[in-house]
Amino acid sequence: MKPFYITTPIYYVNDRPHIGHAYSTIATDVLTRFAKVRGRPTRFLTGLDEHGLKIERRARELGKEPQAFVDEMATPFQEAWKALNCQHDDFIRTTEPRHKERAQAIFQRMVEAGDVYEGEYEDWYCVGCESFKLERELLEGNVCPDHKKPCERIKEKSYFFRLSKYGPKLLEFYEAHPHFVAPQGRYNEVKSFVAEGLRDLSISRTSFKWGIPVPGAPEHVMYVWLDALTNYVTALGGPAEPGEAPLYDRFWANPESQVVHIVGKDILRFHAVYWPAFLMSAGLRLPSQIQAHGWLTINGEKMSKSLGNFLPPVPLAEAVGVDVLRYYLMREVGFGYDGDFSHKNLVARYNGELANGLGNLLNRILPFVEKHFGGVIQPLDEPGELEIELREAARKAAFEANRHLEEVLPHRALDAIWELVAFANRYVDRTEPWKLSKNGDERALARCTTAIIEALAAVSVMAWPFMPGKCDLLRAQIGLPPLEPEEGACMWPFEPRETVAGKKVVKGEALFPRIDAKAEAALLEKLGVKPAEPAAPKDEAPKAKLADEPSKLAEPEGGYITFDDFAKVDLRLGLVRSAEPVPKSDKLLRLKVDLGEAEPRQILAGIRQRYAPEAMVGRRVVVVANLAPRKLLGFTSQGMVLAVGDGDAFSVLGVEGEIAPGSRVS
Ligand code: ME8
């Protein structure tokens, strides 16, 4: 099986870890665990970027020596990943000797390739980005558009890397590797940046000391991005000759190894342009893929210290549960797109998908196994039509979730898994085990309970990369051991199913106890989230019910409608199955929406400016189902998706929880 080497960015230690860092690290952990379940040899690297002007200045501001400062700051990161159950195999710090020596070796290889020359630099530099900036990239007053702070004018002696020479080679490489960067939209941005022509890059600094000395020229320190990027190779013991560094041989030099860098969109250029060029120059292999994810806002706002919404992940995980936080982050945010962390949505998803969806499925079925079969799961030798359908749904979920995880779309994998959960809950509604129990129909009850437990077993494996702790608890309740992936053994539940017959269920505590309004208020208070504004101040609330005093309300513009008028509008819940842009339109998306009918409907929605197609898939939306079809840009739209707002404050109307597609909205 192909080895899998995956990395997070190495984070700057000028501040403590926040939820954005946690998002990258959790995604990386999920993908590693998935590869493990598939039986692949894996290696997960994270670490810290400890050099550079930004860190040096921060240390000095605090009156500390840089080394003492970075040593102190490393601990909260290490503790955070442990608390979030992110099991990295290595944690590299760029101040470690093992990194410094090999980073210098890479620099030396670039020199030997004839790609480094001495010169003098004069340009704008943003310390926040640790990057030189083109004048045309800056806002008025030479302000960095990302950090909103003025750049510094820097003039100093420097070594330069002949980046310009690598432009054509990079373009050729991109052409030959159409999936090198995901998502595609960002890949296109990278390609145009390179196609516009690259300038040589300054790769050393002489005006400060906090960095790795350039080999043979100790008055220079290596540019912090060159230093940092090489961590992906140095942590494996590379560059090295075959046989010298086994990890490097297995995970980097080996052309079979799949090397994936998970990064935020802010640092894509460094990974997709500079890093491959450095590697080409040093004669080393290139990564297989750079996966750029989007940016998280917090309750709709940019995260920043001044807004007081800098969200550290550990207290949050302690309050809501590690697995719940992991699940929420991976489900809520479409990988590759910007997303919002909202405490309210977290609770809503928890109640809808975890408590009512998965937890409830388990609770609905175990008591019957205990009551009728002494807790022993019965064989399912003669599945009926409904059981065959449920098994088919599980098989489909396994294939889809696998495909989405291979394509690094964890949110879509969760959609596929939770469709199985919803399907299994519907199966329970249809088979009505409580009636079978009352009537003493034990044959049918055995079929029903085992069919559900089989589905739960499949979910416990597929959801394990996201929620390892909860999935092991779930497995314990259905008599299965904790999941312990082994190299070489694929455990993904494609086929055959895990044998559950003969195992004994052990009903334990509820996996996901519901959070009611009171508990939610307490949780939000504990997390310091302001309660939502009340709809209207008490003394302005209408004193009597609408039916008692209709005349006191101003009649709406256009007059009242009767209930019968309203009932003419057939509002339905629709589940978006697919979404794609409509060619020649910057407004429209073409959706396939499941309304519980034989075929999903095609609906055109003017939401493209606010929603990426990926972000729509799996959403439950409100659809006007009996609107006369109409043609738009050559496509027939068979309904309308409801939305509210305009500009940035715009949202399609959604529905929480696993309500079945086609349900009437009333
Ligand atoms: O850039 N939403 O380190 P860094 C989502 N040291 N992800 C976020 C985020 C947010 N609001 N904020 C941060 C560096 N991230 C360099 C990297 S790699 C060789 C060197 C995540 O501490 C995201 O992954 O500024 C982003 O790319 C990374 O943290 C930046 O971390």
GROMACS .gro file of N, CA and C in nm, residues 40 48 76 105 112 135 147 175 220 298 301 350-351 360 415 417 433 436 439 503 514 517 541 548 559 577 608 628 658:
model
   87
   40ARG      N    1  -0.304   0.197   0.526
   40ARG     CA    2  -0.183   0.254   0.466
   40ARG      C    3  -0.078   0.289   0.572
   48LEU      N    4   0.658   2.373   1.469
   48LEU     CA    5   0.658   2.517   1.493
   48LEU      C    6   0.766   2.588   1.413
   76PRO      N    7   0.217   2.522   2.481
   76PRO     CA    8   0.072   2.527   2.455
   76PRO      C    9   0.031   2.460   2.323
  105ALA      N   10   2.179   2.215   0.446
  105ALA     CA   11   2.218   2.124   0.336
  105ALA      C   12   2.134   2.155   0.212
  112GLU      N   13   2.485   2.495  -0.511
  112GLU     CA   14   2.558   2.410  -0.606
  112GLU      C   15   2.487   2.402  -0.741
  135GLU      N   16   0.489   4.673  -0.470
  135GLU     CA   17   0.420   4.799  -0.443
  135GLU      C   18   0.272   4.790  -0.480
  147HIS      N   19  -0.239   4.211   0.687
  147HIS     CA   20  -0.217   4.245   0.827
  147HIS      C   21  -0.263   4.385   0.865
  175GLU      N   22   0.106   2.182  -1.554
  175GLU     CA   23   0.036   2.126  -1.670
  175GLU      C   24   0.030   1.972  -1.658
  220HIS      N   25   2.478   3.625   0.732
  220HIS     CA   26   2.343   3.615   0.678
  220HIS      C   27   2.266   3.507   0.753
  298ILE      N   28  -1.538   3.384   1.327
  298ILE     CA   29  -1.599   3.340   1.453
  298ILE      C   30  -1.730   3.415   1.473
  301GLU      N   31  -1.754   3.701   1.255
  301GLU     CA   32  -1.653   3.808   1.256
  301GLU      C   33  -1.513   3.753   1.238
  350TYR      N   34  -2.507   1.960   1.697
  350TYR     CA   35  -2.494   1.857   1.800
  350TYR      C   36  -2.630   1.792   1.825
  351ASN      N   37  -2.730   1.876   1.851
  351ASN     CA   38  -2.861   1.819   1.882
  351ASN      C   39  -2.921   1.747   1.763
  360ASN      N   40  -2.953   0.876   1.892
  360ASN     CA   41  -3.089   0.825   1.901
  360ASN      C   42  -3.104   0.688   1.834
  415ASP      N   43  -2.131   1.415   0.513
  415ASP     CA   44  -2.266   1.417   0.455
  415ASP      C   45  -2.308   1.275   0.417
  417ILE      N   46  -2.195   0.990   0.530
  417ILE     CA   47  -2.213   0.901   0.646
  417ILE      C   48  -2.346   0.935   0.716
  433PRO      N   49  -4.003  -0.124   1.541
  433PRO     CA   50  -3.968  -0.235   1.631
  433PRO      C   51  -4.050  -0.238   1.760
  436LEU      N   52  -4.328  -0.456   1.691
  436LEU     CA   53  -4.284  -0.596   1.682
  436LEU      C   54  -4.262  -0.652   1.823
  439ASN      N   55  -4.597  -0.717   1.988
  439ASN     CA   56  -4.664  -0.834   1.933
  439ASN      C   57  -4.584  -0.962   1.950
  503LYS      N   58  -2.240  -1.117   1.914
  503LYS     CA   59  -2.178  -1.022   2.008
  503LYS      C   60  -2.285  -0.975   2.107
  514ARG      N   61  -2.881   1.510   2.483
  514ARG     CA   62  -2.931   1.633   2.422
  514ARG      C   63  -2.894   1.756   2.504
  517ALA      N   64  -3.238   2.391   2.615
  517ALA     CA   65  -3.217   2.536   2.612
  517ALA      C   66  -3.140   2.583   2.735
  541ALA      N   67  -4.368   4.429   2.354
  541ALA     CA   68  -4.427   4.307   2.298
  541ALA      C   69  -4.579   4.321   2.292
  548ASP      N   70  -5.693   3.797   1.885
  548ASP     CA   71  -5.782   3.878   1.969
  548ASP      C   72  -5.797   4.019   1.917
  559GLY      N   73  -5.238   4.427   0.146
  559GLY     CA   74  -5.350   4.360   0.212
  559GLY      C   75  -5.316   4.223   0.264
  577ARG      N   76  -2.818   1.781  -0.364
  577ARG     CA   77  -2.732   1.666  -0.397
  577ARG      C   78  -2.609   1.708  -0.476
  608ARG      N   79  -2.463   3.239  -0.646
  608ARG     CA   80  -2.323   3.203  -0.671
  608ARG      C   81  -2.224   3.298  -0.604
  628ALA      N   82  -4.423   2.749  -1.132
  628ALA     CA   83  -4.419   2.703  -1.272
  628ALA      C   84  -4.273   2.697  -1.320
  658GLU      N   85  -3.195   1.619   1.077
  658GLU     CA   86  -3.201   1.522   0.966
  658GLU      C   87  -3.346   1.506   0.918
   0.00000   0.00000   0.00000
